[in-house]
Amino acid sequence: MCDQTFQTVLFGPCSKCNREKPLRTIYIKAVPLTFCSLCVELMATEGLQENETLATLKNEAESLKGKLEEERAKLHDVELHQVAERVESLGQFVMKTRRTLKGHGNKVLCMDWCKDKRRIVSSSQDGKVIVWDAFTTNKEHAVTMPCTWVMACAYAPSGCAIACGGLDNKCSVYPLTFDKNENMAAKKKSVAMHTNYLSACSFTNSDMQILTASGDGTCALWDVESGQLLQSFHGHGADVLCLDLAPSETGNTFVSGGCDKKAMVWDMRTGQCIQSFETHESDINSVRYYPSGDAFASGSDDATCRMFDLRADREVAIYSKESIIFGASSVDFSLSGRLLFAGYNDYTINVWDVLKGSRVSILFGHENRVSTLRVSPDGTAFSSGSWDHTLRIWA
């Protein structure tokens, strides 16, 4: 989404040799340390056995990786749609646009539901963040951000605050009050600071902590009150575009996807990546946990949606058709987990039968690409946002 990434070159004393040189930041057990290039190369070769080189170690790692893939393939004995052959097919499926929310002056980029199942927050390329009443279509709050391209927004679990950010590289939290004349910008709290654009944000199970993803290739966990960085997550090789928190109350894991075609599952307590999946052929635009938390779905620019089972540690389903040639920008599951809703760049929303892998419906209505999609907390409806400047409520 951003054309350029600017990386600052640091100059100062090396953490190893103490000489004043241009420095590179290296993360050792999630702790950032600054070394000069010579020390980085020396550290890479430390501890090598006789006749051992980095090239031989790399070859050994590749062969071990190959053996692991072989062992994993032995367990891959059956496909999800084969298991689901005896399951009854879904009946007649009818969903329509029930509400259209108009008010943004440019592309809608992100949206989120409030836990009260009624209010929605949306962000747009016009620099505005709007809180809507999805029943009446009234605007309850509006915030003008200091930048355009507000790519991320989220509702706090209590419904008393929203978070948002984008090209300002920050995540800002705004408390919500019943006084509609109150100046919300005056109560703004800058919580997170990245070195590139903010692509996604999500509160954890309380209003006190927030997860962010960024174009700088990292995810981070922040304390909302103090703005302190609690944990950083390094492992993606390019921009991180999306994240989703595990659904359980004690959920200590989240999944992220990015431009390196990887979907990675992280432990929030240690900052370590515990699982990684690399089967997509292009950028991963959206990730969403299955309601039970045992699997997650992803949508990609390669025009496919895929489901990954965390217990089996592999991809178990691909949702695609030859006629679908445009990328999937957003995915979400129905409350039961039987349906997967996916928004595409060809202006449509496809509804997939998760078990059988077949498409059960196509929803038309948006006049430009569908950029964001979320099912309501009670599962009775879902909302979609589009580059046509509108949001739609479907049921």
mmCIF file of C-alpha atoms in Angstrom:
data_model
loop_
_atom_site.group_PDB
_atom_site.id
_atom_site.type_symbol
_atom_site.label_atom_id
_atom_site.label_comp_id
_atom_site.label_asym_id
_atom_site.label_seq_id
_atom_site.Cartn_x
_atom_site.Cartn_y
_atom_site.Cartn_z
ATOM 1 C CA MET A 1 0.000 0.000 0.000
ATOM 2 C CA CYS A 2 3.005 2.292 0.541
ATOM 3 C CA ASP A 3 5.468 2.834 -2.307
ATOM 4 C CA GLN A 4 8.595 3.402 -0.223
ATOM 5 C CA THR A 5 10.105 2.360 3.075
ATOM 6 C CA PHE A 6 12.670 4.692 4.631
ATOM 7 C CA GLN A 7 15.223 3.110 6.982
ATOM 8 C CA THR A 8 17.303 5.332 9.236
ATOM 9 C CA VAL A 9 21.061 4.606 9.313
ATOM 10 C CA LEU A 10 22.317 4.835 12.896
ATOM 11 C CA PHE A 11 25.856 5.984 13.692
ATOM 12 C CA GLY A 12 27.482 5.373 17.050
ATOM 13 C CA PRO A 13 29.428 2.926 19.235
ATOM 14 C CA CYS A 14 29.061 -0.774 18.308
ATOM 15 C CA SER A 15 27.692 -2.952 21.150
ATOM 16 C CA LYS A 16 30.561 -5.441 20.587
ATOM 17 C CA CYS A 17 33.716 -3.543 19.533
ATOM 18 C CA ASN A 18 32.671 -0.076 20.852
ATOM 19 C CA ARG A 19 34.009 1.641 17.706
ATOM 20 C CA GLU A 20 32.083 4.553 16.166
ATOM 21 C CA LYS A 21 30.638 3.116 12.940
ATOM 22 C CA PRO A 22 27.381 2.878 10.945
ATOM 23 C CA LEU A 23 25.224 0.408 12.863
ATOM 24 C CA ARG A 24 22.688 -2.306 12.090
ATOM 25 C CA THR A 25 19.967 -3.275 14.569
ATOM 26 C CA ILE A 26 19.968 -7.022 15.314
ATOM 27 C CA TYR A 27 17.298 -8.680 17.472
ATOM 28 C CA ILE A 28 18.648 -11.346 19.846
ATOM 29 C CA LYS A 29 15.803 -13.013 21.804
ATOM 30 C CA ALA A 30 13.574 -10.023 20.895
ATOM 31 C CA VAL A 31 16.105 -7.563 22.424
ATOM 32 C CA PRO A 32 17.333 -4.897 19.931
ATOM 33 C CA LEU A 33 21.150 -4.550 19.837
ATOM 34 C CA THR A 34 23.251 -2.377 17.512
ATOM 35 C CA PHE A 35 26.363 -3.809 15.827
ATOM 36 C CA CYS A 36 28.650 -2.711 13.004
ATOM 37 C CA SER A 37 28.713 -4.827 9.808
ATOM 38 C CA LEU A 38 32.085 -6.432 10.635
ATOM 39 C CA CYS A 39 30.901 -7.641 14.049
ATOM 40 C CA VAL A 40 27.690 -9.022 12.512
ATOM 41 C CA GLU A 41 29.766 -11.146 10.079
ATOM 42 C CA LEU A 42 32.135 -12.302 12.837
ATOM 43 C CA MET A 43 29.213 -13.276 15.091
ATOM 44 C CA ALA A 44 27.675 -15.295 12.222
ATOM 45 C CA THR A 45 30.847 -17.420 11.939
ATOM 46 C CA GLU A 46 31.480 -17.836 15.697
ATOM 47 C CA GLY A 47 31.163 -21.404 16.974
ATOM 48 C CA LEU A 48 31.673 -23.050 13.566
ATOM 49 C CA GLN A 49 33.287 -26.507 13.651
ATOM 50 C CA GLU A 50 36.354 -27.372 11.573
ATOM 51 C CA ASN A 51 35.572 -27.605 7.808
ATOM 52 C CA GLU A 52 32.202 -26.013 8.499
ATOM 53 C CA THR A 53 31.053 -22.975 6.527
ATOM 54 C CA LEU A 54 27.851 -20.959 6.451
ATOM 55 C CA ALA A 55 27.094 -22.545 3.066
ATOM 56 C CA THR A 56 27.291 -26.107 4.455
ATOM 57 C CA LEU A 57 25.116 -25.153 7.430
ATOM 58 C CA LYS A 58 22.600 -23.597 5.056
ATOM 59 C CA ASN A 59 22.498 -26.804 2.977
ATOM 60 C CA GLU A 60 22.052 -28.895 6.149
ATOM 61 C CA ALA A 61 19.171 -26.646 7.265
ATOM 62 C CA GLU A 62 17.519 -27.028 3.848
ATOM 63 C CA SER A 63 17.817 -30.834 3.962
ATOM 64 C CA LEU A 64 16.325 -30.912 7.488
ATOM 65 C CA LYS A 65 13.511 -28.682 6.251
ATOM 66 C CA GLY A 66 12.905 -31.141 3.398
ATOM 67 C CA LYS A 67 12.746 -34.088 5.826
ATOM 68 C CA LEU A 68 10.239 -32.223 7.998
ATOM 69 C CA GLU A 69 8.065 -31.587 4.916
ATOM 70 C CA GLU A 70 8.222 -35.303 4.047
ATOM 71 C CA GLU A 71 7.118 -36.291 7.575
ATOM 72 C CA ARG A 72 4.309 -33.721 7.431
ATOM 73 C CA ALA A 73 3.199 -35.086 4.025
ATOM 74 C CA LYS A 74 2.871 -38.601 5.526
ATOM 75 C CA LEU A 75 0.226 -37.264 7.916
ATOM 76 C CA HIS A 76 -1.615 -35.578 5.035
ATOM 77 C CA ASP A 77 -3.897 -38.535 4.370
ATOM 78 C CA VAL A 78 -7.268 -36.900 3.625
ATOM 79 C CA GLU A 79 -8.723 -33.566 2.457
ATOM 80 C CA LEU A 80 -11.359 -31.606 4.398
ATOM 81 C CA HIS A 81 -13.948 -31.812 1.589
ATOM 82 C CA GLN A 82 -13.541 -35.628 1.502
ATOM 83 C CA VAL A 83 -14.301 -35.862 5.233
ATOM 84 C CA ALA A 84 -17.344 -33.620 4.698
ATOM 85 C CA GLU A 85 -18.869 -35.667 1.840
ATOM 86 C CA ARG A 86 -21.568 -37.123 4.114
ATOM 87 C CA VAL A 87 -22.445 -33.725 5.593
ATOM 88 C CA GLU A 88 -25.681 -32.256 4.254
ATOM 89 C CA SER A 89 -25.352 -29.442 1.733
ATOM 90 C CA LEU A 90 -26.530 -25.971 2.675
ATOM 91 C CA GLY A 91 -30.049 -25.057 1.536
ATOM 92 C CA GLN A 92 -31.244 -21.932 -0.254
ATOM 93 C CA PHE A 93 -29.089 -19.004 0.770
ATOM 94 C CA VAL A 94 -30.437 -15.430 0.576
ATOM 95 C CA MET A 95 -28.697 -12.332 1.923
ATOM 96 C CA LYS A 96 -29.451 -8.742 0.973
ATOM 97 C CA THR A 97 -28.191 -5.258 1.715
ATOM 98 C CA ARG A 98 -30.308 -4.038 4.663
ATOM 99 C CA ARG A 99 -28.541 -0.715 5.335
ATOM 100 C CA THR A 100 -26.130 1.516 3.417
ATOM 101 C CA LEU A 101 -23.912 3.862 5.434
ATOM 102 C CA LYS A 102 -22.911 6.978 3.478
ATOM 103 C CA GLY A 103 -20.681 9.731 4.793
ATOM 104 C CA HIS A 104 -17.073 9.051 3.904
ATOM 105 C CA GLY A 105 -15.571 11.213 1.163
ATOM 106 C CA ASN A 106 -13.134 8.584 -0.081
ATOM 107 C CA LYS A 107 -12.285 4.869 0.022
ATOM 108 C CA VAL A 108 -13.359 2.994 3.163
ATOM 109 C CA LEU A 109 -10.290 1.060 4.313
ATOM 110 C CA CYS A 110 -11.226 -0.591 7.618
ATOM 111 C CA MET A 111 -14.167 -1.200 9.977
ATOM 112 C CA ASP A 112 -14.956 -2.946 13.263
ATOM 113 C CA TRP A 113 -18.083 -3.808 15.260
ATOM 114 C CA CYS A 114 -18.710 -2.766 18.842
ATOM 115 C CA LYS A 115 -19.504 -5.579 21.287
ATOM 116 C CA ASP A 116 -23.020 -4.047 21.685
ATOM 117 C CA LYS A 117 -23.786 -5.512 18.171
ATOM 118 C CA ARG A 118 -25.111 -2.142 17.021
ATOM 119 C CA ARG A 119 -22.308 0.373 16.559
ATOM 120 C CA ILE A 120 -19.604 0.330 13.908
ATOM 121 C CA VAL A 121 -16.365 2.286 13.569
ATOM 122 C CA SER A 122 -14.939 2.861 10.091
ATOM 123 C CA SER A 123 -11.848 4.594 8.721
ATOM 124 C CA SER A 124 -11.190 6.014 5.284
ATOM 125 C CA GLN A 125 -8.679 7.484 2.876
ATOM 126 C CA ASP A 126 -10.368 10.864 3.496
ATOM 127 C CA GLY A 127 -8.635 10.993 6.913
ATOM 128 C CA LYS A 128 -11.887 10.549 8.852
ATOM 129 C CA VAL A 129 -12.902 7.963 11.429
ATOM 130 C CA ILE A 130 -16.685 7.677 11.903
ATOM 131 C CA VAL A 131 -18.725 5.858 14.571
ATOM 132 C CA TRP A 132 -22.117 4.749 13.169
ATOM 133 C CA ASP A 133 -25.359 3.401 14.551
ATOM 134 C CA ALA A 134 -25.875 0.465 12.166
ATOM 135 C CA PHE A 135 -29.641 0.319 12.917
ATOM 136 C CA THR A 136 -30.491 3.958 12.161
ATOM 137 C CA THR A 137 -27.446 4.704 9.887
ATOM 138 C CA ASN A 138 -26.819 7.862 11.976
ATOM 139 C CA LYS A 139 -23.273 9.094 12.591
ATOM 140 C CA GLU A 140 -22.597 9.297 16.335
ATOM 141 C CA HIS A 141 -18.980 10.527 16.322
ATOM 142 C CA ALA A 142 -16.498 11.732 13.703
ATOM 143 C CA VAL A 143 -12.763 12.312 14.102
ATOM 144 C CA THR A 144 -10.503 13.959 11.536
ATOM 145 C CA MET A 145 -7.040 12.414 11.662
ATOM 146 C CA PRO A 146 -3.830 14.380 10.941
ATOM 147 C CA CYS A 147 -3.183 12.179 7.888
ATOM 148 C CA THR A 148 -5.075 10.587 5.009
ATOM 149 C CA TRP A 149 -5.124 6.797 4.484
ATOM 150 C CA VAL A 150 -6.408 5.776 7.935
ATOM 151 C CA MET A 151 -5.812 2.068 7.307
ATOM 152 C CA ALA A 152 -6.659 0.651 10.727
ATOM 153 C CA CYS A 153 -9.430 1.105 13.283
ATOM 154 C CA ALA A 154 -10.778 -0.955 16.183
ATOM 155 C CA TYR A 155 -13.448 -0.773 18.882
ATOM 156 C CA ALA A 156 -12.415 -1.335 22.515
ATOM 157 C CA PRO A 157 -14.128 -4.330 24.215
ATOM 158 C CA SER A 158 -15.969 -1.979 26.613
ATOM 159 C CA GLY A 159 -17.297 0.132 23.719
ATOM 160 C CA CYS A 160 -15.940 3.253 25.451
ATOM 161 C CA ALA A 161 -12.997 3.924 23.112
ATOM 162 C CA ILE A 162 -11.763 3.475 19.553
ATOM 163 C CA ALA A 163 -8.257 3.101 18.159
ATOM 164 C CA CYS A 164 -7.056 4.110 14.707
ATOM 165 C CA GLY A 165 -3.981 4.944 12.645
ATOM 166 C CA GLY A 166 -2.402 4.843 9.199
ATOM 167 C CA LEU A 167 0.209 6.861 7.364
ATOM 168 C CA ASP A 168 1.030 8.793 10.556
ATOM 169 C CA ASN A 169 2.823 5.592 11.750
ATOM 170 C CA LYS A 170 0.912 5.873 15.064
ATOM 171 C CA CYS A 171 -1.968 4.159 16.783
ATOM 172 C CA SER A 172 -4.168 6.723 18.549
ATOM 173 C CA VAL A 173 -6.897 5.943 21.086
ATOM 174 C CA TYR A 174 -9.968 8.202 21.434
ATOM 175 C CA PRO A 175 -12.362 7.834 24.401
ATOM 176 C CA LEU A 176 -16.056 7.989 23.432
ATOM 177 C CA THR A 177 -18.622 9.945 25.451
ATOM 178 C CA PHE A 178 -22.360 10.634 25.124
ATOM 179 C CA ASP A 179 -21.641 14.364 24.629
ATOM 180 C CA LYS A 180 -21.644 14.693 20.831
ATOM 181 C CA ASN A 181 -20.367 18.297 20.999
ATOM 182 C CA GLU A 182 -17.213 17.311 22.881
ATOM 183 C CA ASN A 183 -13.896 17.781 21.094
ATOM 184 C CA MET A 184 -12.625 14.195 20.763
ATOM 185 C CA ALA A 185 -9.275 15.297 19.296
ATOM 186 C CA ALA A 186 -8.425 17.000 22.606
ATOM 187 C CA LYS A 187 -8.659 13.643 24.429
ATOM 188 C CA LYS A 188 -6.548 11.754 21.871
ATOM 189 C CA LYS A 189 -3.850 9.498 23.281
ATOM 190 C CA SER A 190 -0.973 8.362 21.036
ATOM 191 C CA VAL A 191 -0.226 4.819 22.151
ATOM 192 C CA ALA A 192 1.908 3.075 19.517
ATOM 193 C CA MET A 193 4.723 4.381 17.326
ATOM 194 C CA HIS A 194 6.091 2.399 14.377
ATOM 195 C CA THR A 195 8.730 3.331 11.788
ATOM 196 C CA ASN A 196 6.294 2.833 8.909
ATOM 197 C CA TYR A 197 2.541 2.961 8.305
ATOM 198 C CA LEU A 198 0.082 1.267 10.692
ATOM 199 C CA SER A 199 -1.766 -1.473 8.779
ATOM 200 C CA ALA A 200 -3.910 -3.096 11.507
ATOM 201 C CA CYS A 201 -4.774 -2.774 15.184
ATOM 202 C CA SER A 202 -6.839 -4.746 17.679
ATOM 203 C CA PHE A 203 -7.513 -4.445 21.379
ATOM 204 C CA THR A 204 -6.769 -7.556 23.427
ATOM 205 C CA ASN A 205 -9.469 -8.824 25.799
ATOM 206 C CA SER A 206 -9.290 -5.559 27.773
ATOM 207 C CA ASP A 207 -9.141 -1.839 26.974
ATOM 208 C CA MET A 208 -5.678 -1.719 28.546
ATOM 209 C CA GLN A 209 -3.620 -3.378 25.813
ATOM 210 C CA ILE A 210 -3.554 -3.057 22.035
ATOM 211 C CA LEU A 211 -1.889 -5.087 19.271
ATOM 212 C CA THR A 212 -0.602 -3.315 16.158
ATOM 213 C CA ALA A 213 0.802 -4.405 12.787
ATOM 214 C CA SER A 214 2.884 -2.194 10.550
ATOM 215 C CA GLY A 215 4.574 -1.713 7.198
ATOM 216 C CA ASP A 216 7.895 -1.828 9.068
ATOM 217 C CA GLY A 217 7.556 -5.642 9.128
ATOM 218 C CA THR A 218 6.736 -5.953 12.829
ATOM 219 C CA CYS A 219 3.790 -6.435 15.174
ATOM 220 C CA ALA A 220 3.766 -4.997 18.685
ATOM 221 C CA LEU A 221 1.820 -5.159 21.951
ATOM 222 C CA TRP A 222 1.366 -1.845 23.802
ATOM 223 C CA ASP A 223 0.053 -0.640 27.142
ATOM 224 C CA VAL A 224 -2.712 1.880 26.376
ATOM 225 C CA GLU A 225 -2.363 3.910 29.583
ATOM 226 C CA SER A 226 1.407 4.484 29.493
ATOM 227 C CA GLY A 227 2.100 3.942 25.779
ATOM 228 C CA GLN A 228 4.854 1.502 26.788
ATOM 229 C CA LEU A 229 5.936 -1.246 24.384
ATOM 230 C CA LEU A 230 5.212 -4.558 26.145
ATOM 231 C CA GLN A 231 6.319 -6.989 23.436
ATOM 232 C CA SER A 232 7.532 -6.825 19.842
ATOM 233 C CA PHE A 233 7.168 -9.564 17.227
ATOM 234 C CA HIS A 234 9.873 -9.878 14.552
ATOM 235 C CA GLY A 235 9.842 -12.512 11.811
ATOM 236 C CA HIS A 236 8.041 -11.176 8.751
ATOM 237 C CA GLY A 237 10.308 -10.327 5.843
ATOM 238 C CA ALA A 238 8.106 -7.527 4.499
ATOM 239 C CA ASP A 239 5.106 -5.321 5.400
ATOM 240 C CA VAL A 240 2.639 -6.901 7.850
ATOM 241 C CA LEU A 241 -0.866 -6.209 6.493
ATOM 242 C CA CYS A 242 -3.256 -7.904 8.945
ATOM 243 C CA LEU A 243 -3.633 -9.587 12.316
ATOM 244 C CA ASP A 244 -6.295 -11.349 14.373
ATOM 245 C CA LEU A 245 -6.387 -12.261 18.056
ATOM 246 C CA ALA A 246 -7.239 -15.824 19.129
ATOM 247 C CA PRO A 247 -10.921 -15.944 20.219
ATOM 248 C CA SER A 248 -10.563 -17.552 23.684
ATOM 249 C CA GLU A 249 -10.830 -15.374 26.812
ATOM 250 C CA THR A 250 -7.314 -16.364 27.865
ATOM 251 C CA GLY A 251 -6.054 -16.147 24.271
ATOM 252 C CA ASN A 252 -2.321 -15.564 24.340
ATOM 253 C CA THR A 253 -1.797 -16.076 20.615
ATOM 254 C CA PHE A 254 -2.526 -14.101 17.479
ATOM 255 C CA VAL A 255 -2.025 -14.627 13.751
ATOM 256 C CA SER A 256 -0.562 -12.143 11.265
ATOM 257 C CA GLY A 257 -0.172 -12.048 7.472
ATOM 258 C CA GLY A 258 1.856 -9.882 5.136
ATOM 259 C CA CYS A 259 3.596 -9.105 1.861
ATOM 260 C CA ASP A 260 6.095 -11.940 2.387
ATOM 261 C CA LYS A 261 3.202 -14.403 1.654
ATOM 262 C CA LYS A 262 3.526 -15.829 5.180
ATOM 263 C CA ALA A 263 0.882 -16.328 7.854
ATOM 264 C CA MET A 264 2.526 -16.510 11.292
ATOM 265 C CA VAL A 265 1.101 -17.500 14.682
ATOM 266 C CA TRP A 266 2.688 -15.737 17.673
ATOM 267 C CA ASP A 267 2.863 -16.270 21.436
ATOM 268 C CA MET A 268 2.124 -12.869 22.997
ATOM 269 C CA ARG A 269 3.952 -13.729 26.240
ATOM 270 C CA THR A 270 7.309 -14.657 24.679
ATOM 271 C CA GLY A 271 7.207 -12.714 21.412
ATOM 272 C CA GLN A 272 8.140 -15.907 19.540
ATOM 273 C CA CYS A 273 6.604 -17.261 16.331
ATOM 274 C CA ILE A 274 5.172 -20.701 17.145
ATOM 275 C CA GLN A 275 3.807 -21.652 13.694
ATOM 276 C CA SER A 276 4.338 -20.402 10.161
ATOM 277 C CA PHE A 277 2.493 -21.177 6.906
ATOM 278 C CA GLU A 278 3.796 -20.309 3.444
ATOM 279 C CA THR A 279 1.402 -21.697 0.834
ATOM 280 C CA HIS A 280 0.007 -18.441 -0.623
ATOM 281 C CA GLU A 281 1.529 -17.151 -3.847
ATOM 282 C CA SER A 282 1.040 -13.435 -3.147
ATOM 283 C CA ASP A 283 0.402 -10.878 -0.361
ATOM 284 C CA ILE A 284 -1.889 -12.008 2.477
ATOM 285 C CA ASN A 285 -4.426 -9.201 2.966
ATOM 286 C CA SER A 286 -6.592 -10.677 5.730
ATOM 287 C CA VAL A 287 -6.471 -13.374 8.426
ATOM 288 C CA ARG A 288 -9.311 -14.504 10.698
ATOM 289 C CA TYR A 289 -9.515 -17.205 13.374
ATOM 290 C CA TYR A 290 -12.124 -19.956 13.161
ATOM 291 C CA PRO A 291 -14.655 -19.478 16.033
ATOM 292 C CA SER A 292 -13.194 -22.424 18.014
ATOM 293 C CA GLY A 293 -9.663 -20.995 17.713
ATOM 294 C CA ASP A 294 -8.294 -24.275 16.277
ATOM 295 C CA ALA A 295 -7.856 -22.930 12.732
ATOM 296 C CA PHE A 296 -7.724 -19.696 10.769
ATOM 297 C CA ALA A 297 -8.559 -18.487 7.257
ATOM 298 C CA SER A 298 -6.584 -16.125 5.049
ATOM 299 C CA GLY A 299 -7.378 -14.069 1.947
ATOM 300 C CA SER A 300 -4.698 -13.196 -0.573
ATOM 301 C CA ASP A 301 -3.916 -11.299 -3.768
ATOM 302 C CA ASP A 302 -3.411 -14.734 -5.402
ATOM 303 C CA ALA A 303 -7.266 -14.853 -5.687
ATOM 304 C CA THR A 304 -7.614 -17.638 -3.119
ATOM 305 C CA CYS A 305 -8.778 -18.003 0.464
ATOM 306 C CA ARG A 306 -7.209 -20.796 2.469
ATOM 307 C CA MET A 307 -7.834 -22.492 5.801
ATOM 308 C CA PHE A 308 -5.035 -23.697 8.079
ATOM 309 C CA ASP A 309 -5.555 -26.170 10.931
ATOM 310 C CA LEU A 310 -3.275 -25.315 13.863
ATOM 311 C CA ARG A 311 -3.419 -28.803 15.393
ATOM 312 C CA ALA A 312 -2.556 -30.535 12.112
ATOM 313 C CA ASP A 313 -0.038 -27.742 11.393
ATOM 314 C CA ARG A 314 -1.017 -27.561 7.727
ATOM 315 C CA GLU A 315 -3.330 -26.091 5.126
ATOM 316 C CA VAL A 316 -6.582 -28.066 4.978
ATOM 317 C CA ALA A 317 -8.673 -26.234 2.351
ATOM 318 C CA ILE A 318 -8.409 -23.825 -0.585
ATOM 319 C CA TYR A 319 -11.422 -21.734 -1.596
ATOM 320 C CA SER A 320 -11.036 -20.716 -5.224
ATOM 321 C CA LYS A 321 -12.538 -20.982 -8.722
ATOM 322 C CA GLU A 322 -10.963 -20.520 -12.142
ATOM 323 C CA SER A 323 -13.395 -17.669 -12.806
ATOM 324 C CA ILE A 324 -12.102 -15.737 -9.764
ATOM 325 C CA ILE A 325 -9.019 -13.839 -10.901
ATOM 326 C CA PHE A 326 -9.076 -10.876 -8.502
ATOM 327 C CA GLY A 327 -7.506 -10.843 -5.041
ATOM 328 C CA ALA A 328 -9.382 -11.440 -1.782
ATOM 329 C CA SER A 329 -9.066 -8.384 0.458
ATOM 330 C CA SER A 330 -10.960 -9.486 3.569
ATOM 331 C CA VAL A 331 -12.332 -12.679 5.157
ATOM 332 C CA ASP A 332 -14.490 -13.584 8.155
ATOM 333 C CA PHE A 333 -16.354 -16.650 9.450
ATOM 334 C CA SER A 334 -20.022 -16.938 10.356
ATOM 335 C CA LEU A 335 -20.672 -17.507 14.067
ATOM 336 C CA SER A 336 -21.121 -21.267 13.545
ATOM 337 C CA GLY A 337 -17.983 -21.496 11.404
ATOM 338 C CA ARG A 338 -19.847 -23.174 8.508
ATOM 339 C CA LEU A 339 -19.641 -20.137 6.201
ATOM 340 C CA LEU A 340 -16.651 -18.066 5.111
ATOM 341 C CA PHE A 341 -17.411 -14.576 3.773
ATOM 342 C CA ALA A 342 -14.752 -13.095 1.488
ATOM 343 C CA GLY A 343 -14.600 -9.642 -0.095
ATOM 344 C CA TYR A 344 -12.844 -9.353 -3.454
ATOM 345 C CA ASN A 345 -11.308 -6.668 -5.639
ATOM 346 C CA ASP A 346 -13.908 -7.397 -8.372
ATOM 347 C CA TYR A 347 -16.559 -5.604 -6.205
ATOM 348 C CA THR A 348 -18.205 -8.875 -5.051
ATOM 349 C CA ILE A 349 -18.532 -10.811 -1.804
ATOM 350 C CA ASN A 350 -18.300 -14.593 -2.153
ATOM 351 C CA VAL A 351 -19.806 -16.907 0.464
ATOM 352 C CA TRP A 352 -18.047 -20.275 0.815
ATOM 353 C CA ASP A 353 -19.145 -23.515 2.472
ATOM 354 C CA VAL A 354 -16.159 -24.074 4.784
ATOM 355 C CA LEU A 355 -16.534 -27.873 4.950
ATOM 356 C CA LYS A 356 -17.286 -28.679 1.314
ATOM 357 C CA GLY A 357 -15.096 -25.954 -0.201
ATOM 358 C CA SER A 358 -17.848 -24.874 -2.604
ATOM 359 C CA ARG A 359 -19.210 -21.381 -3.228
ATOM 360 C CA VAL A 360 -22.806 -21.064 -2.048
ATOM 361 C CA SER A 361 -23.537 -17.442 -2.975
ATOM 362 C CA ILE A 362 -22.217 -14.255 -4.615
ATOM 363 C CA LEU A 363 -23.346 -10.907 -3.197
ATOM 364 C CA PHE A 364 -23.457 -7.880 -5.491
ATOM 365 C CA GLY A 365 -23.976 -4.271 -4.460
ATOM 366 C CA HIS A 366 -20.684 -2.442 -4.064
ATOM 367 C CA GLU A 367 -19.509 -0.322 -6.998
ATOM 368 C CA ASN A 368 -15.771 -0.652 -6.303
ATOM 369 C CA ARG A 369 -13.450 -3.122 -4.606
ATOM 370 C CA VAL A 370 -14.506 -4.510 -1.216
ATOM 371 C CA SER A 371 -11.748 -3.539 1.228
ATOM 372 C CA THR A 372 -13.021 -4.735 4.614
ATOM 373 C CA LEU A 373 -15.611 -7.179 5.969
ATOM 374 C CA ARG A 374 -16.652 -8.176 9.508
ATOM 375 C CA VAL A 375 -19.422 -10.392 10.913
ATOM 376 C CA SER A 376 -21.381 -8.841 13.810
ATOM 377 C CA PRO A 377 -20.708 -10.215 17.331
ATOM 378 C CA ASP A 378 -24.106 -11.987 17.461
ATOM 379 C CA GLY A 379 -23.715 -13.429 13.933
ATOM 380 C CA THR A 380 -27.021 -12.056 12.627
ATOM 381 C CA ALA A 381 -25.439 -9.757 10.016
ATOM 382 C CA PHE A 382 -22.142 -8.656 8.545
ATOM 383 C CA SER A 383 -20.799 -5.326 7.381
ATOM 384 C CA SER A 384 -18.606 -4.590 4.382
ATOM 385 C CA GLY A 385 -16.674 -1.472 3.445
ATOM 386 C CA SER A 386 -15.622 -0.516 -0.062
ATOM 387 C CA TRP A 387 -13.610 1.866 -2.208
ATOM 388 C CA ASP A 388 -17.033 3.161 -3.391
ATOM 389 C CA HIS A 389 -17.003 5.287 -0.150
ATOM 390 C CA THR A 390 -19.842 3.308 1.507
ATOM 391 C CA LEU A 391 -20.432 0.570 4.056
ATOM 392 C CA ARG A 392 -23.222 -1.979 3.683
ATOM 393 C CA ILE A 393 -24.984 -4.113 6.304
ATOM 394 C CA TRP A 394 -25.989 -7.537 4.942
ATOM 395 C CA ALA A 395 -28.447 -9.990 6.524
#
